[in-house]
Amino acid sequence: MTNTYTNTRIEYHILQSFPVTCLNRDDVGAPKTAIVGGVTRARVSSQCWKRQVRLALHEIGMVGGTRTKLIAGLIADACMRLDATQDQAVACGNKIEQIFIKKKEAKPKKGKADIEENDQPSSEGEKTDTLLFLSPNEVQIIAHAFREAGFDPDAVIKQKDAKKQAAELAQLIGQINEHIDALDIALFGRMVAQAASMNVEAAASFAHAISTHKVSNEVEFFTALDDLQEEPGSAHMGSLEFNSATYYRYISLDLGQLAQTMGEEDLKKAIAAFTQALFVAVPSARQTTQSGASPWEFARVMVRKGQRLQVPFETPVKAREGGYLQPSIDALRSYLDKKEKLAGSLFGKQEAYDWGENEDFSIDHLVAALQTHIR
């Protein structure tokens, strides 16, 4: 079947300003940074913002997958809903989970102490190695297969070798499930090392969000008082790092890949949900003490074919008229307009939409405009 949307993408170029925040922390609790154009920029990792987009999709009401190492419980619960006994459900769940168990190799025994230690039974000898991402439909397919076999695990997964069992599971799902029903799996992809046929290519690509300008992290010193303490002075002192920045976010949505994974029937709904999730999603770090609640300030959203195009902001913008936002908007527009002229026919633009300056063009209007590109 011909994919109508092959090599067609929606590209989101978003500018978003945050005041005092720590949107994404590193291993010592400081806001993440990066060196771009020879200067330090504030940074929010792609995986951080993707997580929030995924959660926002669930809140919007889209069908989402479950990503977990607790595979046995997920399958067991589905079997229980199909009238399996608890013992049957647990056995079926364990059968699926053991496919993805990584067995640890025993350490060489060196001395008496080691021998005594290694001879003790260990509950840590086996562990689930895979954070498996399954859609609701896939979970149901597995549970129904067990029910048809009288909840006999060995009648469904017949192979003994783990790799062959994984292939057997993938074949079971693939025979019935032509398209993935979970939007988040279609957007963010899935990799299953034990069963490559279960892999799903991600339709969405996220760049790390960076500040358009130079940023230096600052330190907040704080104290806490004891309500019952009679002596003067604080009961606790501490410090937290923070910054403030205008961030540039780049996200690309491959419509061809999304159609291949989900089917073309749900593309309009998927585009609407994804755009809305991008709009509302904000990283959750320190939201109770440094509430980062800033929506988009400006966005240029393009529907185009050909090579993806990200604005590098290699030259940091300078504050003008008291802020970074307007010079960032000007720099973004100038860069994209220039690249469009230089690329000529290879730019492949079908349409571009500027959001944020015309009050009569809301996020709902943007969604509706993007949906017109789906036939």
mmCIF file of C-alpha atoms in Angstrom:
data_model
loop_
_atom_site.group_PDB
_atom_site.id
_atom_site.type_symbol
_atom_site.label_atom_id
_atom_site.label_comp_id
_atom_site.label_asym_id
_atom_site.label_seq_id
_atom_site.Cartn_x
_atom_site.Cartn_y
_atom_site.Cartn_z
ATOM 1 C CA MET A 1 0.000 0.000 0.000
ATOM 2 C CA THR A 2 1.379 3.420 -0.972
ATOM 3 C CA ASN A 3 2.070 5.772 1.922
ATOM 4 C CA THR A 4 0.734 9.175 0.850
ATOM 5 C CA TYR A 5 2.755 11.055 3.455
ATOM 6 C CA THR A 6 6.225 9.599 2.930
ATOM 7 C CA ASN A 7 8.915 12.213 3.631
ATOM 8 C CA THR A 8 6.329 14.781 4.786
ATOM 9 C CA ARG A 9 6.958 16.414 8.142
ATOM 10 C CA ILE A 10 5.475 18.957 10.471
ATOM 11 C CA GLU A 11 8.270 20.989 12.035
ATOM 12 C CA TYR A 12 7.652 22.978 15.210
ATOM 13 C CA HIS A 13 10.008 25.886 15.944
ATOM 14 C CA ILE A 14 8.941 27.106 19.382
ATOM 15 C CA LEU A 15 10.131 29.972 21.579
ATOM 16 C CA GLN A 16 9.168 29.800 25.231
ATOM 17 C CA SER A 17 10.358 32.120 28.038
ATOM 18 C CA PHE A 18 10.619 31.002 31.660
ATOM 19 C CA PRO A 19 11.432 33.187 34.684
ATOM 20 C CA VAL A 20 13.140 31.755 37.793
ATOM 21 C CA THR A 21 13.106 27.989 37.214
ATOM 22 C CA CYS A 22 15.087 24.774 37.279
ATOM 23 C CA LEU A 23 13.236 22.861 34.588
ATOM 24 C CA ASN A 24 15.698 19.996 34.206
ATOM 25 C CA ARG A 25 18.335 19.081 36.795
ATOM 26 C CA ASP A 26 21.684 17.350 36.414
ATOM 27 C CA ASP A 27 23.165 14.824 38.851
ATOM 28 C CA VAL A 28 24.014 17.523 41.431
ATOM 29 C CA GLY A 29 20.662 19.294 41.206
ATOM 30 C CA ALA A 30 21.782 22.207 39.038
ATOM 31 C CA PRO A 31 19.913 23.305 35.891
ATOM 32 C CA LYS A 32 21.342 21.536 32.858
ATOM 33 C CA THR A 33 23.509 23.585 30.500
ATOM 34 C CA ALA A 34 25.361 23.235 27.198
ATOM 35 C CA ILE A 35 28.063 25.159 25.351
ATOM 36 C CA VAL A 36 26.682 26.465 22.046
ATOM 37 C CA GLY A 37 28.476 29.072 19.981
ATOM 38 C CA GLY A 38 31.203 29.278 22.606
ATOM 39 C CA VAL A 39 28.914 30.390 25.439
ATOM 40 C CA THR A 40 26.922 28.614 28.139
ATOM 41 C CA ARG A 41 23.234 28.075 27.400
ATOM 42 C CA ALA A 42 20.419 26.812 29.576
ATOM 43 C CA ARG A 43 19.282 23.369 28.413
ATOM 44 C CA VAL A 44 16.352 21.013 28.857
ATOM 45 C CA SER A 45 17.026 17.498 27.612
ATOM 46 C CA SER A 46 14.841 16.007 24.918
ATOM 47 C CA GLN A 47 13.876 13.032 27.087
ATOM 48 C CA CYS A 48 12.689 15.386 29.848
ATOM 49 C CA TRP A 49 10.259 17.245 27.611
ATOM 50 C CA LYS A 50 9.195 14.058 25.805
ATOM 51 C CA ARG A 51 8.149 12.560 29.121
ATOM 52 C CA GLN A 52 5.892 15.531 29.842
ATOM 53 C CA VAL A 53 4.412 15.416 26.338
ATOM 54 C CA ARG A 54 3.637 11.729 26.811
ATOM 55 C CA LEU A 55 1.877 12.432 30.120
ATOM 56 C CA ALA A 56 -0.034 15.306 28.522
ATOM 57 C CA LEU A 57 -1.262 12.983 25.771
ATOM 58 C CA HIS A 58 -2.756 10.713 28.423
ATOM 59 C CA GLU A 59 -4.439 13.684 30.122
ATOM 60 C CA ILE A 60 -5.899 14.766 26.773
ATOM 61 C CA GLY A 61 -7.499 11.329 26.582
ATOM 62 C CA MET A 62 -5.420 9.609 23.911
ATOM 63 C CA VAL A 63 -4.839 5.874 24.062
ATOM 64 C CA GLY A 64 -1.390 5.331 25.526
ATOM 65 C CA GLY A 65 0.909 2.421 26.118
ATOM 66 C CA THR A 66 2.359 1.159 29.387
ATOM 67 C CA ARG A 67 6.133 1.196 29.775
ATOM 68 C CA THR A 68 7.228 -1.052 32.600
ATOM 69 C CA LYS A 69 9.587 -3.721 33.868
ATOM 70 C CA LEU A 70 6.663 -5.163 35.852
ATOM 71 C CA ILE A 71 5.515 -7.160 32.843
ATOM 72 C CA ALA A 72 4.180 -10.099 34.841
ATOM 73 C CA GLY A 73 1.712 -7.948 36.762
ATOM 74 C CA LEU A 74 0.518 -6.180 33.617
ATOM 75 C CA ILE A 75 -0.292 -9.455 31.834
ATOM 76 C CA ALA A 76 -1.678 -11.097 34.971
ATOM 77 C CA ASP A 77 -4.145 -8.253 35.519
ATOM 78 C CA ALA A 78 -5.341 -8.546 31.913
ATOM 79 C CA CYS A 79 -5.838 -12.301 32.334
ATOM 80 C CA MET A 80 -7.764 -11.789 35.580
ATOM 81 C CA ARG A 81 -10.160 -9.504 33.712
ATOM 82 C CA LEU A 82 -10.789 -12.447 31.373
ATOM 83 C CA ASP A 83 -11.774 -14.680 34.321
ATOM 84 C CA ALA A 84 -8.450 -16.415 34.921
ATOM 85 C CA THR A 85 -7.842 -17.605 38.462
ATOM 86 C CA GLN A 86 -5.121 -15.823 40.365
ATOM 87 C CA ASP A 87 -2.727 -18.758 39.993
ATOM 88 C CA GLN A 88 -3.415 -18.987 36.259
ATOM 89 C CA ALA A 89 -2.953 -15.244 35.800
ATOM 90 C CA VAL A 90 0.328 -15.214 37.714
ATOM 91 C CA ALA A 91 1.634 -18.156 35.686
ATOM 92 C CA CYS A 92 0.730 -16.439 32.410
ATOM 93 C CA GLY A 93 2.301 -13.169 33.511
ATOM 94 C CA ASN A 94 5.482 -14.890 34.622
ATOM 95 C CA LYS A 95 5.674 -16.728 31.307
ATOM 96 C CA ILE A 96 5.858 -13.440 29.407
ATOM 97 C CA GLU A 97 8.169 -11.739 31.883
ATOM 98 C CA GLN A 98 10.724 -14.557 31.891
ATOM 99 C CA ILE A 99 11.247 -14.023 28.160
ATOM 100 C CA PHE A 100 12.845 -10.700 29.036
ATOM 101 C CA ILE A 101 14.840 -11.881 32.055
ATOM 102 C CA LYS A 102 18.578 -11.377 31.878
ATOM 103 C CA LYS A 103 20.439 -14.034 33.800
ATOM 104 C CA LYS A 104 23.532 -12.869 35.630
ATOM 105 C CA GLU A 105 26.667 -14.900 35.172
ATOM 106 C CA ALA A 106 28.052 -16.301 38.389
ATOM 107 C CA LYS A 107 31.220 -14.585 39.598
ATOM 108 C CA PRO A 108 34.377 -16.726 39.794
ATOM 109 C CA LYS A 109 34.900 -18.253 43.223
ATOM 110 C CA LYS A 110 38.219 -17.153 44.725
ATOM 111 C CA GLY A 111 38.307 -18.128 48.376
ATOM 112 C CA LYS A 112 36.388 -19.674 51.224
ATOM 113 C CA ALA A 113 34.400 -16.535 51.895
ATOM 114 C CA ASP A 114 33.517 -16.279 48.230
ATOM 115 C CA ILE A 115 32.489 -19.937 48.097
ATOM 116 C CA GLU A 116 30.201 -19.553 51.089
ATOM 117 C CA GLU A 117 28.693 -16.383 49.648
ATOM 118 C CA ASN A 118 28.188 -17.830 46.175
ATOM 119 C CA ASP A 119 26.626 -20.992 47.539
ATOM 120 C CA GLN A 120 23.829 -19.005 49.156
ATOM 121 C CA PRO A 121 20.621 -18.771 47.143
ATOM 122 C CA SER A 122 20.252 -15.272 45.696
ATOM 123 C CA SER A 123 17.046 -13.492 44.835
ATOM 124 C CA GLU A 124 19.093 -11.103 42.710
ATOM 125 C CA GLY A 125 20.326 -13.736 40.264
ATOM 126 C CA GLU A 126 17.648 -12.836 37.779
ATOM 127 C CA LYS A 127 16.039 -9.547 36.927
ATOM 128 C CA THR A 128 13.859 -8.109 34.236
ATOM 129 C CA ASP A 129 16.224 -6.486 31.786
ATOM 130 C CA THR A 130 13.685 -4.836 29.493
ATOM 131 C CA LEU A 131 11.547 -1.770 30.063
ATOM 132 C CA LEU A 132 8.817 -3.079 27.772
ATOM 133 C CA PHE A 133 6.430 -0.650 26.070
ATOM 134 C CA LEU A 134 3.109 -2.341 25.227
ATOM 135 C CA SER A 135 -0.092 -0.853 23.844
ATOM 136 C CA PRO A 136 -3.468 -1.744 25.397
ATOM 137 C CA ASN A 137 -4.377 -3.742 22.290
ATOM 138 C CA GLU A 138 -1.157 -5.760 22.498
ATOM 139 C CA VAL A 139 -1.796 -6.592 26.150
ATOM 140 C CA GLN A 140 -5.297 -7.750 25.226
ATOM 141 C CA ILE A 141 -3.988 -9.881 22.351
ATOM 142 C CA ILE A 142 -1.638 -11.688 24.735
ATOM 143 C CA ALA A 143 -4.322 -12.159 27.399
ATOM 144 C CA HIS A 144 -6.879 -13.463 24.882
ATOM 145 C CA ALA A 145 -4.316 -15.920 23.502
ATOM 146 C CA PHE A 146 -3.856 -17.312 27.006
ATOM 147 C CA ARG A 147 -7.634 -17.555 27.502
ATOM 148 C CA GLU A 148 -8.070 -19.461 24.242
ATOM 149 C CA ALA A 149 -5.425 -21.894 25.497
ATOM 150 C CA GLY A 150 -7.217 -22.365 28.814
ATOM 151 C CA PHE A 151 -4.662 -20.124 30.503
ATOM 152 C CA ASP A 152 -1.978 -22.733 29.939
ATOM 153 C CA PRO A 153 1.212 -20.649 29.458
ATOM 154 C CA ASP A 154 3.117 -23.422 27.687
ATOM 155 C CA ALA A 155 0.367 -23.787 25.104
ATOM 156 C CA VAL A 156 0.897 -20.196 23.969
ATOM 157 C CA ILE A 157 4.662 -19.809 24.354
ATOM 158 C CA LYS A 158 5.944 -23.200 23.305
ATOM 159 C CA GLN A 159 9.629 -22.579 22.677
ATOM 160 C CA LYS A 160 12.236 -23.126 25.384
ATOM 161 C CA ASP A 161 14.929 -20.713 24.228
ATOM 162 C CA ALA A 162 14.322 -17.101 25.306
ATOM 163 C CA LYS A 163 15.156 -15.627 21.892
ATOM 164 C CA LYS A 164 12.785 -18.020 20.167
ATOM 165 C CA GLN A 165 10.130 -17.248 22.774
ATOM 166 C CA ALA A 166 10.505 -13.527 22.062
ATOM 167 C CA ALA A 167 10.102 -14.180 18.342
ATOM 168 C CA GLU A 168 7.040 -16.310 19.102
ATOM 169 C CA LEU A 169 5.516 -13.473 21.138
ATOM 170 C CA ALA A 170 6.258 -10.947 18.397
ATOM 171 C CA GLN A 171 4.636 -13.203 15.807
ATOM 172 C CA LEU A 172 1.558 -13.625 18.008
ATOM 173 C CA ILE A 173 1.112 -9.865 18.281
ATOM 174 C CA GLY A 174 2.007 -9.152 14.658
ATOM 175 C CA GLN A 175 -0.508 -11.624 13.213
ATOM 176 C CA ILE A 176 -3.416 -9.685 14.698
ATOM 177 C CA ASN A 177 -2.087 -6.185 15.308
ATOM 178 C CA GLU A 178 -1.378 -4.497 11.966
ATOM 179 C CA HIS A 179 -1.192 -1.004 13.461
ATOM 180 C CA ILE A 180 -0.190 0.266 16.907
ATOM 181 C CA ASP A 181 -3.143 1.780 18.777
ATOM 182 C CA ALA A 182 -1.045 3.682 21.346
ATOM 183 C CA LEU A 183 -0.126 7.149 20.083
ATOM 184 C CA ASP A 184 2.835 7.512 22.437
ATOM 185 C CA ILE A 185 4.463 4.329 21.095
ATOM 186 C CA ALA A 186 3.953 5.574 17.537
ATOM 187 C CA LEU A 187 5.422 8.969 18.403
ATOM 188 C CA PHE A 188 8.360 7.976 20.577
ATOM 189 C CA GLY A 189 9.145 4.523 19.243
ATOM 190 C CA ARG A 190 9.981 1.209 20.851
ATOM 191 C CA MET A 191 13.057 -0.986 20.856
ATOM 192 C CA VAL A 192 12.909 -4.624 21.930
ATOM 193 C CA ALA A 193 16.367 -6.149 21.643
ATOM 194 C CA GLN A 194 15.083 -9.699 22.047
ATOM 195 C CA ALA A 195 12.504 -9.336 19.265
ATOM 196 C CA ALA A 196 13.485 -6.866 16.567
ATOM 197 C CA SER A 197 10.178 -7.294 14.754
ATOM 198 C CA MET A 198 8.485 -5.558 17.719
ATOM 199 C CA ASN A 199 10.607 -2.451 17.196
ATOM 200 C CA VAL A 200 8.719 0.713 16.264
ATOM 201 C CA GLU A 201 10.451 3.628 14.566
ATOM 202 C CA ALA A 202 9.705 6.913 16.334
ATOM 203 C CA ALA A 203 7.672 9.402 14.304
ATOM 204 C CA ALA A 204 8.632 12.356 16.512
ATOM 205 C CA SER A 205 12.140 13.768 16.865
ATOM 206 C CA PHE A 206 12.946 16.128 19.736
ATOM 207 C CA ALA A 207 16.023 18.322 19.991
ATOM 208 C CA HIS A 208 17.364 19.426 23.351
ATOM 209 C CA ALA A 209 15.803 22.789 24.153
ATOM 210 C CA ILE A 210 18.467 25.495 24.518
ATOM 211 C CA SER A 211 18.378 29.134 25.508
ATOM 212 C CA THR A 212 18.775 31.501 22.589
ATOM 213 C CA HIS A 213 21.205 33.562 24.664
ATOM 214 C CA LYS A 214 24.005 33.232 27.182
ATOM 215 C CA VAL A 215 22.903 32.057 30.625
ATOM 216 C CA SER A 216 24.665 31.827 33.981
ATOM 217 C CA ASN A 217 23.101 29.725 36.717
ATOM 218 C CA GLU A 218 22.347 31.603 39.933
ATOM 219 C CA VAL A 219 22.079 30.394 43.529
ATOM 220 C CA GLU A 220 19.144 30.842 45.875
ATOM 221 C CA PHE A 221 19.998 30.738 49.586
ATOM 222 C CA PHE A 222 17.086 29.872 51.853
ATOM 223 C CA THR A 223 16.321 29.132 55.490
ATOM 224 C CA ALA A 224 13.520 27.354 57.318
ATOM 225 C CA LEU A 225 12.213 28.207 60.787
ATOM 226 C CA ASP A 226 11.072 25.794 63.485
ATOM 227 C CA ASP A 227 7.605 26.776 64.737
ATOM 228 C CA LEU A 228 8.312 25.332 68.216
ATOM 229 C CA GLN A 229 11.897 26.509 68.608
ATOM 230 C CA GLU A 230 12.308 29.215 71.267
ATOM 231 C CA GLU A 231 15.874 30.234 70.410
ATOM 232 C CA PRO A 232 16.367 32.741 67.579
ATOM 233 C CA GLY A 233 17.823 31.589 64.297
ATOM 234 C CA SER A 234 16.942 29.200 61.531
ATOM 235 C CA ALA A 235 16.444 25.477 61.943
ATOM 236 C CA HIS A 236 17.654 24.699 58.441
ATOM 237 C CA MET A 237 19.683 26.393 55.716
ATOM 238 C CA GLY A 238 20.180 25.384 52.104
ATOM 239 C CA SER A 239 20.780 26.542 48.565
ATOM 240 C CA LEU A 240 19.346 25.779 45.137
ATOM 241 C CA GLU A 241 20.547 26.699 41.664
ATOM 242 C CA PHE A 242 18.220 28.255 39.107
ATOM 243 C CA ASN A 243 18.216 30.293 35.927
ATOM 244 C CA SER A 244 15.839 32.135 33.614
ATOM 245 C CA ALA A 245 15.844 31.875 29.844
ATOM 246 C CA THR A 246 14.074 32.095 26.528
ATOM 247 C CA TYR A 247 14.223 28.558 25.127
ATOM 248 C CA TYR A 248 14.157 27.401 21.541
ATOM 249 C CA ARG A 249 12.464 24.037 21.036
ATOM 250 C CA TYR A 250 12.600 22.050 17.808
ATOM 251 C CA ILE A 251 10.317 19.077 17.192
ATOM 252 C CA SER A 252 9.791 17.210 13.945
ATOM 253 C CA LEU A 253 6.802 14.952 13.297
ATOM 254 C CA ASP A 254 7.257 12.482 10.437
ATOM 255 C CA LEU A 255 3.757 12.025 9.015
ATOM 256 C CA GLY A 256 4.849 9.156 6.784
ATOM 257 C CA GLN A 257 6.210 7.179 9.721
ATOM 258 C CA LEU A 258 3.177 8.009 11.852
ATOM 259 C CA ALA A 259 0.838 6.795 9.094
ATOM 260 C CA GLN A 260 2.859 3.605 8.700
ATOM 261 C CA THR A 261 2.677 2.833 12.410
ATOM 262 C CA MET A 262 -0.890 3.912 13.212
ATOM 263 C CA GLY A 263 -2.652 3.915 9.861
ATOM 264 C CA GLU A 264 -3.931 6.996 8.040
ATOM 265 C CA GLU A 265 -7.416 6.977 9.582
ATOM 266 C CA ASP A 266 -6.297 8.523 12.886
ATOM 267 C CA LEU A 267 -3.728 11.013 11.572
ATOM 268 C CA LYS A 268 -5.876 14.120 12.076
ATOM 269 C CA LYS A 269 -6.660 13.173 15.654
ATOM 270 C CA ALA A 270 -3.008 12.345 16.326
ATOM 271 C CA ILE A 271 -1.793 15.691 14.947
ATOM 272 C CA ALA A 272 -4.305 17.570 17.101
ATOM 273 C CA ALA A 273 -3.356 15.702 20.271
ATOM 274 C CA PHE A 274 0.386 15.995 19.649
ATOM 275 C CA THR A 275 0.210 19.736 18.961
ATOM 276 C CA GLN A 276 -1.931 20.321 22.049
ATOM 277 C CA ALA A 277 0.433 18.221 24.183
ATOM 278 C CA LEU A 278 3.432 20.199 22.921
ATOM 279 C CA PHE A 279 1.578 23.367 23.896
ATOM 280 C CA VAL A 280 0.703 22.393 27.483
ATOM 281 C CA ALA A 281 3.654 20.192 28.460
ATOM 282 C CA VAL A 282 6.154 21.774 30.853
ATOM 283 C CA PRO A 283 8.949 19.904 32.695
ATOM 284 C CA SER A 284 7.977 19.132 36.277
ATOM 285 C CA ALA A 285 11.195 19.848 38.201
ATOM 286 C CA ARG A 286 10.739 22.174 41.206
ATOM 287 C CA GLN A 287 7.272 23.243 40.129
ATOM 288 C CA THR A 288 6.154 23.717 43.750
ATOM 289 C CA THR A 289 8.968 26.129 44.643
ATOM 290 C CA GLN A 290 9.794 27.702 41.258
ATOM 291 C CA SER A 291 6.592 27.427 39.285
ATOM 292 C CA GLY A 292 7.497 27.375 35.610
ATOM 293 C CA ALA A 293 4.087 27.934 34.055
ATOM 294 C CA SER A 294 4.905 29.762 30.848
ATOM 295 C CA PRO A 295 3.198 28.745 27.589
ATOM 296 C CA TRP A 296 4.521 29.241 24.072
ATOM 297 C CA GLU A 297 5.460 32.810 23.212
ATOM 298 C CA PHE A 298 5.964 32.291 19.489
ATOM 299 C CA ALA A 299 6.034 29.380 17.065
ATOM 300 C CA ARG A 300 6.628 28.883 13.395
ATOM 301 C CA VAL A 301 5.129 25.575 12.324
ATOM 302 C CA MET A 302 5.911 24.303 8.845
ATOM 303 C CA VAL A 303 4.603 21.440 6.757
ATOM 304 C CA ARG A 304 7.318 20.427 4.331
ATOM 305 C CA LYS A 305 9.220 17.653 2.605
ATOM 306 C CA GLY A 306 12.937 17.051 2.447
ATOM 307 C CA GLN A 307 15.760 17.567 4.907
ATOM 308 C CA ARG A 308 14.846 18.545 8.448
ATOM 309 C CA LEU A 309 15.889 22.038 9.508
ATOM 310 C CA GLN A 310 16.717 23.167 13.036
ATOM 311 C CA VAL A 311 17.714 26.712 14.030
ATOM 312 C CA PRO A 312 21.075 26.444 15.848
ATOM 313 C CA PHE A 313 21.149 29.948 17.394
ATOM 314 C CA GLU A 314 24.919 29.625 17.076
ATOM 315 C CA THR A 315 25.249 33.367 17.685
ATOM 316 C CA PRO A 316 23.614 34.136 21.049
ATOM 317 C CA VAL A 317 21.020 36.882 20.816
ATOM 318 C CA LYS A 318 21.467 40.101 22.761
ATOM 319 C CA ALA A 319 18.763 41.549 24.979
ATOM 320 C CA ARG A 320 16.882 44.372 23.345
ATOM 321 C CA GLU A 321 14.299 46.641 24.944
ATOM 322 C CA GLY A 322 14.736 44.750 28.188
ATOM 323 C CA GLY A 323 14.336 41.172 26.991
ATOM 324 C CA TYR A 324 15.428 38.280 24.797
ATOM 325 C CA LEU A 325 12.099 37.247 23.305
ATOM 326 C CA GLN A 326 11.694 39.732 20.452
ATOM 327 C CA PRO A 327 15.307 39.445 19.230
ATOM 328 C CA SER A 328 14.887 35.651 19.408
ATOM 329 C CA ILE A 329 11.744 35.846 17.250
ATOM 330 C CA ASP A 330 13.562 38.056 14.758
ATOM 331 C CA ALA A 331 16.573 35.716 14.645
ATOM 332 C CA LEU A 332 14.381 32.632 14.167
ATOM 333 C CA ARG A 333 12.394 34.187 11.331
ATOM 334 C CA SER A 334 15.515 35.535 9.633
ATOM 335 C CA TYR A 335 17.304 32.179 9.760
ATOM 336 C CA LEU A 336 14.376 30.156 8.416
ATOM 337 C CA ASP A 337 13.599 32.674 5.672
ATOM 338 C CA LYS A 338 17.238 32.688 4.571
ATOM 339 C CA LYS A 339 17.492 28.878 4.501
ATOM 340 C CA GLU A 340 14.272 28.670 2.485
ATOM 341 C CA LYS A 341 15.705 30.979 -0.169
ATOM 342 C CA LEU A 342 19.058 29.166 -0.270
ATOM 343 C CA ALA A 343 17.491 25.690 -0.467
ATOM 344 C CA GLY A 344 15.198 26.647 -3.332
ATOM 345 C CA SER A 345 13.076 23.747 -4.544
ATOM 346 C CA LEU A 346 14.766 21.401 -2.059
ATOM 347 C CA PHE A 347 13.167 23.250 0.852
ATOM 348 C CA GLY A 348 9.889 21.510 0.033
ATOM 349 C CA LYS A 349 7.600 23.847 1.956
ATOM 350 C CA GLN A 350 3.901 23.177 1.635
ATOM 351 C CA GLU A 351 2.816 25.786 4.178
ATOM 352 C CA ALA A 352 4.103 27.765 7.165
ATOM 353 C CA TYR A 353 2.108 29.125 10.088
ATOM 354 C CA ASP A 354 3.290 31.788 12.536
ATOM 355 C CA TRP A 355 1.587 31.553 15.918
ATOM 356 C CA GLY A 356 1.774 33.992 18.817
ATOM 357 C CA GLU A 357 1.392 37.482 17.398
ATOM 358 C CA ASN A 358 -2.069 37.406 15.829
ATOM 359 C CA GLU A 359 -4.558 37.116 18.693
ATOM 360 C CA ASP A 360 -7.202 35.824 16.298
ATOM 361 C CA PHE A 361 -5.054 32.780 15.424
ATOM 362 C CA SER A 362 -5.305 30.524 18.483
ATOM 363 C CA ILE A 363 -3.800 27.103 19.069
ATOM 364 C CA ASP A 364 -7.131 25.670 17.904
ATOM 365 C CA HIS A 365 -6.764 27.515 14.608
ATOM 366 C CA LEU A 366 -3.223 26.160 14.240
ATOM 367 C CA VAL A 367 -4.417 22.596 14.826
ATOM 368 C CA ALA A 368 -7.219 23.000 12.287
ATOM 369 C CA ALA A 369 -4.786 24.431 9.735
ATOM 370 C CA LEU A 370 -2.381 21.506 10.170
ATOM 371 C CA GLN A 371 -5.214 19.012 9.798
ATOM 372 C CA THR A 372 -6.057 20.396 6.342
ATOM 373 C CA HIS A 373 -2.878 18.739 5.057
ATOM 374 C CA ILE A 374 -4.366 15.311 5.793
ATOM 375 C CA ARG A 375 -6.637 14.040 3.056
#
